[in-house]
mmCIF file of C-alpha atoms in Angstrom:
data_model
loop_
_atom_site.group_PDB
_atom_site.id
_atom_site.type_symbol
_atom_site.label_atom_id
_atom_site.label_comp_id
_atom_site.label_asym_id
_atom_site.label_seq_id
_atom_site.Cartn_x
_atom_site.Cartn_y
_atom_site.Cartn_z
ATOM 1 C CA UNK A 1 0.213 -0.131 0.113
ATOM 2 C CA UNK A 2 1.266 3.482 -0.972
ATOM 3 C CA UNK A 3 1.663 6.016 1.834
ATOM 4 C CA UNK A 4 -0.307 9.227 1.517
ATOM 5 C CA UNK A 5 1.131 12.245 1.511
ATOM 6 C CA UNK A 6 -0.530 14.764 -0.185
ATOM 7 C CA UNK A 7 -3.825 15.921 -0.372
ATOM 8 C CA UNK A 8 -3.667 15.021 -4.935
ATOM 9 C CA UNK A 9 -3.047 10.993 -3.874
ATOM 10 C CA UNK A 10 -6.154 11.432 -0.935
ATOM 11 C CA UNK A 11 -8.370 13.025 -3.470
ATOM 12 C CA UNK A 12 -7.460 10.428 -6.208
ATOM 13 C CA UNK A 13 -8.072 7.059 -3.475
ATOM 14 C CA UNK A 14 -11.450 8.800 -1.812
ATOM 15 C CA UNK A 15 -13.164 11.111 -3.652
ATOM 16 C CA UNK A 16 -15.302 10.048 -6.735
ATOM 17 C CA UNK A 17 -13.469 12.406 -9.280
ATOM 18 C CA UNK A 18 -17.294 13.164 -11.774
ATOM 19 C CA UNK A 19 -18.867 14.651 -9.237
ATOM 20 C CA UNK A 20 -15.994 17.845 -8.828
ATOM 21 C CA UNK A 21 -16.276 20.085 -8.160
ATOM 22 C CA UNK A 22 -18.441 20.429 -5.155
ATOM 23 C CA UNK A 23 -20.890 22.529 -5.160
ATOM 24 C CA UNK A 24 -20.957 24.485 -1.744
ATOM 25 C CA UNK A 25 -20.859 27.899 -2.362
ATOM 26 C CA UNK A 26 -17.399 29.905 -2.081
ATOM 27 C CA UNK A 27 -16.234 30.141 2.126
ATOM 28 C CA UNK A 28 -18.232 27.604 2.852
ATOM 29 C CA UNK A 29 -16.005 25.297 5.533
ATOM 30 C CA UNK A 30 -17.937 22.366 4.352
ATOM 31 C CA UNK A 31 -15.454 20.432 2.419
ATOM 32 C CA UNK A 32 -12.752 21.146 4.969
ATOM 33 C CA UNK A 33 -14.418 19.127 6.601
ATOM 34 C CA UNK A 34 -15.185 16.823 4.814
ATOM 35 C CA UNK A 35 -10.533 16.601 4.307
ATOM 36 C CA UNK A 36 -10.214 16.463 8.005
ATOM 37 C CA UNK A 37 -12.580 13.452 7.916
ATOM 38 C CA UNK A 38 -10.986 11.743 5.033
ATOM 39 C CA UNK A 39 -7.255 12.791 6.815
ATOM 40 C CA UNK A 40 -7.992 11.272 10.203
ATOM 41 C CA UNK A 41 -9.494 7.783 7.334
ATOM 42 C CA UNK A 42 -5.806 7.382 6.454
ATOM 43 C CA UNK A 43 -4.505 7.956 9.464
ATOM 44 C CA UNK A 44 -6.059 4.969 11.184
ATOM 45 C CA UNK A 45 -6.205 3.304 7.376
ATOM 46 C CA UNK A 46 -9.579 1.948 7.468
ATOM 47 C CA UNK A 47 -11.000 -0.278 4.881
ATOM 48 C CA UNK A 48 -13.500 1.690 2.578
ATOM 49 C CA UNK A 49 -15.342 -1.590 1.403
ATOM 50 C CA UNK A 50 -16.224 -2.102 5.098
ATOM 51 C CA UNK A 51 -17.507 1.966 6.309
ATOM 52 C CA UNK A 52 -21.020 3.435 5.501
ATOM 53 C CA UNK A 53 -21.959 6.967 5.431
ATOM 54 C CA UNK A 54 -25.295 8.503 6.428
ATOM 55 C CA UNK A 55 -27.065 11.536 6.089
ATOM 56 C CA UNK A 56 -30.260 13.660 6.211
ATOM 57 C CA UNK A 57 -31.129 16.621 4.149
ATOM 58 C CA UNK A 58 -28.848 19.476 4.224
ATOM 59 C CA UNK A 59 -26.244 20.788 2.990
ATOM 60 C CA UNK A 60 -23.863 19.011 5.152
ATOM 61 C CA UNK A 61 -25.830 15.896 3.562
ATOM 62 C CA UNK A 62 -24.306 15.927 0.506
ATOM 63 C CA UNK A 63 -20.362 15.220 1.555
ATOM 64 C CA UNK A 64 -21.395 11.273 1.444
ATOM 65 C CA UNK A 65 -21.696 12.074 -2.524
ATOM 66 C CA UNK A 66 -18.595 13.115 -3.160
ATOM 67 C CA UNK A 67 -17.115 9.858 -1.503
ATOM 68 C CA UNK A 68 -16.191 6.647 -3.652
ATOM 69 C CA UNK A 69 -17.787 4.107 -0.200
ATOM 70 C CA UNK A 70 -21.899 3.498 0.770
ATOM 71 C CA UNK A 71 -23.206 6.243 1.110
ATOM 72 C CA UNK A 72 -26.893 6.750 2.665
ATOM 73 C CA UNK A 73 -28.918 9.695 2.071
ATOM 74 C CA UNK A 74 -31.897 9.567 3.584
ATOM 75 C CA UNK A 75 -34.975 11.601 4.971
ATOM 76 C CA UNK A 76 -34.620 15.156 6.815
ATOM 77 C CA UNK A 77 -33.242 14.622 10.488
ATOM 78 C CA UNK A 78 -33.307 10.892 10.700
ATOM 79 C CA UNK A 79 -30.302 10.090 9.257
ATOM 80 C CA UNK A 80 -28.890 8.267 12.655
ATOM 81 C CA UNK A 81 -32.328 5.909 13.090
ATOM 82 C CA UNK A 82 -30.610 5.017 9.378
ATOM 83 C CA UNK A 83 -27.310 3.962 10.724
ATOM 84 C CA UNK A 84 -28.720 2.615 14.118
ATOM 85 C CA UNK A 85 -30.574 0.085 11.612
ATOM 86 C CA UNK A 86 -27.482 -0.386 9.118
ATOM 87 C CA UNK A 87 -24.903 -1.210 12.706
ATOM 88 C CA UNK A 88 -27.822 -3.202 14.045
ATOM 89 C CA UNK A 89 -28.096 -5.454 10.191
ATOM 90 C CA UNK A 90 -24.374 -5.903 10.531
ATOM 91 C CA UNK A 91 -21.999 -4.868 13.025
ATOM 92 C CA UNK A 92 -19.514 -5.703 11.460
ATOM 93 C CA UNK A 93 -19.608 -1.892 9.590
ATOM 94 C CA UNK A 94 -17.681 0.484 10.744
ATOM 95 C CA UNK A 95 -20.891 4.169 10.610
ATOM 96 C CA UNK A 96 -19.981 7.599 10.052
ATOM 97 C CA UNK A 97 -22.782 9.945 9.622
ATOM 98 C CA UNK A 98 -22.570 13.426 8.483
ATOM 99 C CA UNK A 99 -25.351 15.411 9.425
ATOM 100 C CA UNK A 100 -26.224 19.885 10.253
ATOM 101 C CA UNK A 101 -27.557 21.092 12.475
ATOM 102 C CA UNK A 102 -31.114 21.745 11.942
ATOM 103 C CA UNK A 103 -31.049 18.049 10.578
ATOM 104 C CA UNK A 104 -29.050 16.722 13.979
ATOM 105 C CA UNK A 105 -30.292 19.493 17.119
ATOM 106 C CA UNK A 106 -33.902 20.344 15.000
ATOM 107 C CA UNK A 107 -36.049 17.866 12.973
ATOM 108 C CA UNK A 108 -33.548 14.826 13.811
ATOM 109 C CA UNK A 109 -33.573 15.718 17.765
ATOM 110 C CA UNK A 110 -35.201 12.947 19.369
ATOM 111 C CA UNK A 111 -33.453 10.024 16.931
ATOM 112 C CA UNK A 112 -29.514 11.587 18.205
ATOM 113 C CA UNK A 113 -30.463 11.860 22.442
ATOM 114 C CA UNK A 114 -31.292 8.316 22.081
ATOM 115 C CA UNK A 115 -28.493 6.895 19.740
ATOM 116 C CA UNK A 116 -26.405 9.206 22.212
ATOM 117 C CA UNK A 117 -28.594 7.551 25.095
ATOM 118 C CA UNK A 118 -27.933 3.835 24.055
ATOM 119 C CA UNK A 119 -24.293 4.539 23.397
ATOM 120 C CA UNK A 120 -24.540 3.091 20.211
ATOM 121 C CA UNK A 121 -21.370 2.409 18.455
ATOM 122 C CA UNK A 122 -21.555 5.440 15.493
ATOM 123 C CA UNK A 123 -19.553 8.431 14.289
ATOM 124 C CA UNK A 124 -21.658 12.019 14.521
ATOM 125 C CA UNK A 125 -20.063 14.656 12.440
ATOM 126 C CA UNK A 126 -22.052 17.291 12.408
ATOM 127 C CA UNK A 127 -21.039 20.834 11.209
ATOM 128 C CA UNK A 128 -23.260 23.575 12.317
ATOM 129 C CA UNK A 129 -23.192 26.856 10.688
ATOM 130 C CA UNK A 130 -25.778 27.880 12.431
ATOM 131 C CA UNK A 131 -28.237 28.632 10.286
ATOM 132 C CA UNK A 132 -30.417 26.151 7.814
ATOM 133 C CA UNK A 133 -28.713 27.414 4.732
ATOM 134 C CA UNK A 134 -29.937 24.858 2.035
ATOM 135 C CA UNK A 135 -33.104 26.021 2.221
ATOM 136 C CA UNK A 136 -32.490 29.761 2.535
ATOM 137 C CA UNK A 137 -31.971 30.507 5.568
ATOM 138 C CA UNK A 138 -34.497 29.708 8.337
ATOM 139 C CA UNK A 139 -33.583 30.286 11.665
ATOM 140 C CA UNK A 140 -31.811 26.873 13.143
ATOM 141 C CA UNK A 141 -32.406 25.590 17.250
ATOM 142 C CA UNK A 142 -27.981 26.556 17.761
ATOM 143 C CA UNK A 143 -28.888 29.573 16.126
ATOM 144 C CA UNK A 144 -27.144 31.954 19.239
ATOM 145 C CA UNK A 145 -29.358 35.333 20.300
ATOM 146 C CA UNK A 146 -30.165 38.602 18.136
ATOM 147 C CA UNK A 147 -29.146 36.678 14.587
ATOM 148 C CA UNK A 148 -31.311 37.366 11.725
ATOM 149 C CA UNK A 149 -32.768 35.081 9.871
ATOM 150 C CA UNK A 150 -35.315 34.841 7.166
ATOM 151 C CA UNK A 151 -37.869 33.159 9.835
ATOM 152 C CA UNK A 152 -36.505 36.187 12.016
ATOM 153 C CA UNK A 153 -35.711 39.073 10.757
ATOM 154 C CA UNK A 154 -35.651 40.546 13.679
ATOM 155 C CA UNK A 155 -33.760 39.084 15.403
ATOM 156 C CA UNK A 156 -33.514 34.712 17.138
ATOM 157 C CA UNK A 157 -34.983 35.753 20.728
ATOM 158 C CA UNK A 158 -34.801 31.875 21.359
ATOM 159 C CA UNK A 159 -31.880 30.703 23.283
ATOM 160 C CA UNK A 160 -29.530 28.082 21.682
ATOM 161 C CA UNK A 161 -29.707 24.569 22.034
ATOM 162 C CA UNK A 162 -25.075 23.630 23.133
ATOM 163 C CA UNK A 163 -25.573 20.011 21.291
ATOM 164 C CA UNK A 164 -21.956 19.090 22.942
ATOM 165 C CA UNK A 165 -23.172 19.911 26.773
ATOM 166 C CA UNK A 166 -26.274 17.461 25.693
ATOM 167 C CA UNK A 167 -24.194 14.935 23.789
ATOM 168 C CA UNK A 168 -22.539 15.404 28.180
ATOM 169 C CA UNK A 169 -25.193 14.617 29.610
ATOM 170 C CA UNK A 170 -26.300 11.394 28.270
ATOM 171 C CA UNK A 171 -23.174 10.103 28.581
ATOM 172 C CA UNK A 172 -22.188 9.235 24.909
ATOM 173 C CA UNK A 173 -18.364 8.336 24.853
ATOM 174 C CA UNK A 174 -16.931 11.138 23.014
ATOM 175 C CA UNK A 175 -17.892 14.694 22.259
ATOM 176 C CA UNK A 176 -15.910 17.058 21.457
ATOM 177 C CA UNK A 177 -16.357 20.270 18.911
ATOM 178 C CA UNK A 178 -13.827 22.295 16.952
ATOM 179 C CA UNK A 179 -13.873 24.714 14.368
ATOM 180 C CA UNK A 180 -12.858 24.577 10.000
ATOM 181 C CA UNK A 181 -10.178 26.940 11.350
ATOM 182 C CA UNK A 182 -7.061 24.818 13.020
ATOM 183 C CA UNK A 183 -7.160 21.531 10.759
ATOM 184 C CA UNK A 184 -4.765 19.973 13.107
ATOM 185 C CA UNK A 185 -6.265 19.709 16.502
ATOM 186 C CA UNK A 186 -10.017 17.885 14.782
ATOM 187 C CA UNK A 187 -7.485 15.511 12.249
ATOM 188 C CA UNK A 188 -6.885 14.371 16.133
ATOM 189 C CA UNK A 189 -10.240 15.003 17.606
ATOM 190 C CA UNK A 190 -11.681 12.426 14.532
ATOM 191 C CA UNK A 191 -9.631 10.105 14.584
ATOM 192 C CA UNK A 192 -9.585 9.990 18.261
ATOM 193 C CA UNK A 193 -13.878 9.343 17.610
ATOM 194 C CA UNK A 194 -14.313 6.935 14.676
ATOM 195 C CA UNK A 195 -11.607 4.955 16.624
ATOM 196 C CA UNK A 196 -13.640 4.968 20.220
ATOM 197 C CA UNK A 197 -16.325 2.523 20.701
ATOM 198 C CA UNK A 198 -19.681 3.358 20.970
ATOM 199 C CA UNK A 199 -21.508 6.610 20.389
ATOM 200 C CA UNK A 200 -19.200 9.759 19.380
ATOM 201 C CA UNK A 201 -19.836 13.147 18.015
ATOM 202 C CA UNK A 202 -17.336 15.887 17.030
ATOM 203 C CA UNK A 203 -19.421 19.112 16.696
ATOM 204 C CA UNK A 204 -17.326 21.688 13.554
ATOM 205 C CA UNK A 205 -18.345 25.426 13.788
ATOM 206 C CA UNK A 206 -17.615 25.747 10.254
ATOM 207 C CA UNK A 207 -18.926 29.395 8.008
ATOM 208 C CA UNK A 208 -21.599 29.664 5.754
ATOM 209 C CA UNK A 209 -21.011 33.039 4.433
ATOM 210 C CA UNK A 210 -23.402 33.522 2.011
ATOM 211 C CA UNK A 211 -26.841 32.867 4.603
ATOM 212 C CA UNK A 212 -25.058 33.338 7.688
ATOM 213 C CA UNK A 213 -22.876 35.839 7.358
ATOM 214 C CA UNK A 214 -24.344 37.947 4.857
ATOM 215 C CA UNK A 215 -27.573 38.121 6.356
ATOM 216 C CA UNK A 216 -25.642 38.716 10.021
ATOM 217 C CA UNK A 217 -22.716 41.292 8.347
ATOM 218 C CA UNK A 218 -20.360 39.835 9.019
ATOM 219 C CA UNK A 219 -18.749 41.108 6.795
ATOM 220 C CA UNK A 220 -16.630 38.664 3.362
ATOM 221 C CA UNK A 221 -14.797 35.875 4.330
ATOM 222 C CA UNK A 222 -11.973 36.560 5.491
ATOM 223 C CA UNK A 223 -13.826 38.558 8.803
ATOM 224 C CA UNK A 224 -16.178 35.446 8.856
ATOM 225 C CA UNK A 225 -13.544 32.961 9.249
ATOM 226 C CA UNK A 226 -11.416 35.492 11.688
ATOM 227 C CA UNK A 227 -14.695 35.216 13.345
ATOM 228 C CA UNK A 228 -14.579 32.086 15.200
ATOM 229 C CA UNK A 229 -11.130 33.036 15.917
ATOM 230 C CA UNK A 230 -12.566 35.295 17.627
ATOM 231 C CA UNK A 231 -15.339 34.349 19.385
ATOM 232 C CA UNK A 232 -13.906 30.624 20.086
ATOM 233 C CA UNK A 233 -12.325 29.115 23.722
ATOM 234 C CA UNK A 234 -11.046 25.872 24.531
ATOM 235 C CA UNK A 235 -13.229 23.907 27.115
ATOM 236 C CA UNK A 236 -10.061 24.415 29.431
ATOM 237 C CA UNK A 237 -9.510 28.294 29.634
ATOM 238 C CA UNK A 238 -13.075 28.703 29.359
ATOM 239 C CA UNK A 239 -14.155 26.779 33.070
ATOM 240 C CA UNK A 240 -10.831 28.070 34.713
ATOM 241 C CA UNK A 241 -11.997 31.738 34.070
ATOM 242 C CA UNK A 242 -15.758 30.687 34.738
ATOM 243 C CA UNK A 243 -14.430 29.207 38.212
ATOM 244 C CA UNK A 244 -11.300 31.710 39.120
ATOM 245 C CA UNK A 245 -12.014 34.347 36.943
ATOM 246 C CA UNK A 246 -12.466 38.277 37.503
ATOM 247 C CA UNK A 247 -15.979 39.894 36.573
ATOM 248 C CA UNK A 248 -14.508 41.069 33.717
ATOM 249 C CA UNK A 249 -13.248 38.419 32.054
ATOM 250 C CA UNK A 250 -15.991 36.460 32.757
ATOM 251 C CA UNK A 251 -18.429 39.754 30.956
ATOM 252 C CA UNK A 252 -15.653 38.781 28.170
ATOM 253 C CA UNK A 253 -16.349 35.473 27.388
ATOM 254 C CA UNK A 254 -19.231 35.533 28.390
ATOM 255 C CA UNK A 255 -21.072 34.537 24.342
ATOM 256 C CA UNK A 256 -17.929 33.059 23.700
ATOM 257 C CA UNK A 257 -18.045 29.036 21.539
ATOM 258 C CA UNK A 258 -15.990 26.585 24.017
ATOM 259 C CA UNK A 259 -13.592 24.872 22.006
ATOM 260 C CA UNK A 260 -11.704 21.098 22.289
ATOM 261 C CA UNK A 261 -12.584 17.792 24.068
ATOM 262 C CA UNK A 262 -15.730 18.029 26.082
ATOM 263 C CA UNK A 263 -15.882 14.439 27.323
ATOM 264 C CA UNK A 264 -14.039 10.862 26.503
ATOM 265 C CA UNK A 265 -15.266 7.738 28.357
ATOM 266 C CA UNK A 266 -14.701 4.233 27.792
ATOM 267 C CA UNK A 267 -18.381 2.824 28.653
ATOM 268 C CA UNK A 268 -19.357 -0.533 26.704
ATOM 269 C CA UNK A 269 -21.827 0.961 23.890
ATOM 270 C CA UNK A 270 -24.956 -0.623 22.467
ATOM 271 C CA UNK A 271 -23.676 -3.348 20.647
ATOM 272 C CA UNK A 272 -20.659 -5.097 23.177
ATOM 273 C CA UNK A 273 -24.086 -5.416 26.031
ATOM 274 C CA UNK A 274 -25.785 -6.949 23.789
ATOM 275 C CA UNK A 275 -23.230 -10.226 22.744
ATOM 276 C CA UNK A 276 -23.453 -10.054 26.288
ATOM 277 C CA UNK A 277 -27.178 -10.813 26.932
ATOM 278 C CA UNK A 278 -26.868 -12.779 24.210
ATOM 279 C CA UNK A 279 -23.834 -15.435 25.582
ATOM 280 C CA UNK A 280 -25.819 -15.116 29.068
ATOM 281 C CA UNK A 281 -28.911 -15.723 27.502
ATOM 282 C CA UNK A 282 -27.074 -18.868 25.918
ATOM 283 C CA UNK A 283 -25.608 -19.928 28.431
ATOM 284 C CA UNK A 284 -28.534 -20.218 30.741
ATOM 285 C CA UNK A 285 -30.346 -22.170 27.735
ATOM 286 C CA UNK A 286 -27.230 -24.765 27.379
ATOM 287 C CA UNK A 287 -26.311 -24.396 31.014
ATOM 288 C CA UNK A 288 -26.345 -28.721 31.248
ATOM 289 C CA UNK A 289 -23.902 -29.633 28.563
ATOM 290 C CA UNK A 290 -21.478 -26.931 29.496
ATOM 291 C CA UNK A 291 -21.052 -28.710 33.214
ATOM 292 C CA UNK A 292 -20.878 -32.055 31.579
ATOM 293 C CA UNK A 293 -17.717 -30.684 29.399
ATOM 294 C CA UNK A 294 -16.101 -29.024 32.451
ATOM 295 C CA UNK A 295 -16.149 -32.376 34.636
ATOM 296 C CA UNK A 296 -15.014 -34.758 31.523
ATOM 297 C CA UNK A 297 -12.196 -31.893 31.096
ATOM 298 C CA UNK A 298 -11.251 -32.358 34.726
ATOM 299 C CA UNK B 1 6.346 23.926 -4.948
ATOM 300 C CA UNK B 2 2.103 24.347 -4.716
ATOM 301 C CA UNK B 3 0.494 22.494 -7.026
ATOM 302 C CA UNK B 4 -3.239 23.670 -8.479
ATOM 303 C CA UNK B 5 -6.374 22.516 -9.858
ATOM 304 C CA UNK B 6 -7.680 25.462 -10.770
ATOM 305 C CA UNK B 7 -11.302 24.105 -12.212
ATOM 306 C CA UNK B 8 -11.361 23.452 -8.527
ATOM 307 C CA UNK B 9 -10.694 26.523 -7.151
ATOM 308 C CA UNK B 10 -13.684 28.898 -6.230
ATOM 309 C CA UNK B 11 -11.440 31.628 -5.400
ATOM 310 C CA UNK B 12 -12.435 32.470 -1.132
ATOM 311 C CA UNK B 13 -8.344 32.736 -0.695
ATOM 312 C CA UNK B 14 -8.799 31.523 2.474
ATOM 313 C CA UNK B 15 -5.398 30.212 1.662
ATOM 314 C CA UNK B 16 -4.619 33.821 0.761
ATOM 315 C CA UNK B 17 -5.343 35.317 3.782
ATOM 316 C CA UNK B 18 -4.534 32.675 6.277
ATOM 317 C CA UNK B 19 -0.514 31.613 5.320
ATOM 318 C CA UNK B 20 1.546 32.124 8.069
ATOM 319 C CA UNK B 21 4.075 33.592 5.688
ATOM 320 C CA UNK B 22 2.417 34.823 2.964
ATOM 321 C CA UNK B 23 3.425 32.611 0.226
ATOM 322 C CA UNK B 24 0.373 33.621 -1.649
ATOM 323 C CA UNK B 25 -1.579 36.168 -3.960
ATOM 324 C CA UNK B 26 -3.877 35.519 -6.965
ATOM 325 C CA UNK B 27 -2.916 34.586 -10.019
ATOM 326 C CA UNK B 28 -3.124 36.699 -13.664
ATOM 327 C CA UNK B 29 -4.787 33.766 -15.336
ATOM 328 C CA UNK B 30 -8.690 33.421 -15.012
ATOM 329 C CA UNK B 31 -9.991 29.391 -14.569
ATOM 330 C CA UNK B 32 -13.352 28.804 -15.672
ATOM 331 C CA UNK B 33 -15.941 29.638 -12.953
ATOM 332 C CA UNK B 34 -14.021 33.478 -13.511
ATOM 333 C CA UNK B 35 -11.706 33.571 -10.916
ATOM 334 C CA UNK B 36 -8.397 33.934 -10.256
ATOM 335 C CA UNK B 37 -6.973 30.709 -8.552
ATOM 336 C CA UNK B 38 -3.789 31.554 -6.066
ATOM 337 C CA UNK B 39 -0.130 30.923 -6.590
ATOM 338 C CA UNK B 40 3.450 31.271 -5.113
ATOM 339 C CA UNK B 41 5.207 34.353 -4.935
ATOM 340 C CA UNK B 42 7.644 35.135 -6.975
ATOM 341 C CA UNK B 43 9.791 35.372 -4.087
ATOM 342 C CA UNK B 44 8.849 33.627 -1.561
ATOM 343 C CA UNK B 45 9.023 31.921 2.231
ATOM 344 C CA UNK B 46 6.879 29.085 2.564
ATOM 345 C CA UNK B 47 8.131 26.135 4.772
ATOM 346 C CA UNK B 48 6.092 24.333 3.381
ATOM 347 C CA UNK B 49 3.734 23.655 6.090
ATOM 348 C CA UNK B 50 0.657 22.445 4.444
ATOM 349 C CA UNK B 51 -1.331 25.184 6.293
ATOM 350 C CA UNK B 52 -3.501 26.289 2.583
ATOM 351 C CA UNK B 53 -3.701 22.149 2.304
ATOM 352 C CA UNK B 54 -5.419 21.244 4.574
ATOM 353 C CA UNK B 55 -7.980 24.533 5.510
ATOM 354 C CA UNK B 56 -8.784 24.298 1.153
ATOM 355 C CA UNK B 57 -12.350 23.798 1.923
ATOM 356 C CA UNK B 58 -12.251 22.137 -2.406
ATOM 357 C CA UNK B 59 -9.296 20.038 -2.042
ATOM 358 C CA UNK B 60 -7.278 21.704 -4.448
ATOM 359 C CA UNK B 61 -4.551 23.206 -3.392
ATOM 360 C CA UNK B 62 -1.231 19.906 -2.919
ATOM 361 C CA UNK B 63 1.911 20.838 -1.432
ATOM 362 C CA UNK B 64 4.905 18.883 -2.328
ATOM 363 C CA UNK B 65 8.146 19.684 0.029
ATOM 364 C CA UNK B 66 10.963 20.438 -2.142
ATOM 365 C CA UNK B 67 14.314 18.450 -0.867
ATOM 366 C CA UNK B 68 16.557 22.004 -0.784
ATOM 367 C CA UNK B 69 19.322 21.520 1.632
ATOM 368 C CA UNK B 70 20.721 24.673 2.418
ATOM 369 C CA UNK B 71 24.457 24.923 2.052
ATOM 370 C CA UNK B 72 26.211 25.382 5.582
ATOM 371 C CA UNK B 73 28.923 28.434 6.046
ATOM 372 C CA UNK B 74 30.655 25.215 8.481
ATOM 373 C CA UNK B 75 34.282 27.508 8.526
ATOM 374 C CA UNK B 76 33.803 28.228 12.237
ATOM 375 C CA UNK B 77 33.553 24.178 13.111
ATOM 376 C CA UNK B 78 37.007 23.852 11.662
ATOM 377 C CA UNK B 79 39.740 23.049 14.159
ATOM 378 C CA UNK B 80 41.423 26.485 14.560
ATOM 379 C CA UNK B 81 45.008 26.096 15.796
ATOM 380 C CA UNK B 82 46.185 23.280 17.589
ATOM 381 C CA UNK B 83 49.105 21.008 16.399
ATOM 382 C CA UNK B 84 50.745 21.648 12.122
#
């Protein structure tokens, strides 16, 4: 196997050439997230014949179409439900779910909650751009307060949905949030999430200059990408400031997005527990032959 | 060296804006979308950090590191004096 070192070699190995270039707008972060995921898969050395990409509806959900692997493009918000079905039918497959903020937190919120609660073995890569970009800029449940959308022309008054803290509270095995601006930390984080058994979530804050940046007057592409540098803070620093910082520092970080690894656990996943259950019941059913065997062996 | 798939470039200029050593600029040619893809400046300090390659949303950039060995002036390391 040839070792892959450049993006050109990566593209030739993983992408469907005929589909490119992507349909994403100028300055969109979705392609970057796809690239980070492919680098992580390359570092793990996964077999693409045993990997399934699942997605719902939205900009982010077009990503599996560009990858030369099996993909499933499902109904709005139901990507995680379909992924659970694939994993139940064939536990040998690796499941990666690409989903957006409207798809995962808004319409498929309940599927997300229960997949995280049951700790089903899959990796959810949620690309959060604060808005329903593909359908024309409607308000998403993750949009910050006072942000403007076509369905909220005078500013958003609903408090946003913090999906990472929700997953943390539900006991998901791996929860992380990153922006697309810094490449190396997310690649390592996606790699950890893919290698982890059980439910793992990586949330990406991705710029959407067309639907979100333009309405909220965040400036051109350069300024919009910089906005993510200036409005995020590492979770370790954030917690330190919230616990021990002065009032001024607390006021500064109040509206920032903490990024980093939120949770890293080693709990058994749903399918491991299910296998154990089947083994226990089989032993109970065949209790007598098992005892006989032990007698013979002595 | 830097290779660019000009047809894939959408002209977002993220590579130019975020290059830490400011080694990229817009080229003079137009691609079929009507945008100017980036190119390396004639005099640049590119150190092959591959940030543009990783950040490019359209995977259009490939950085190929050149094995350029700078000649080190070792005059000072020569032993001076002593027995001849």
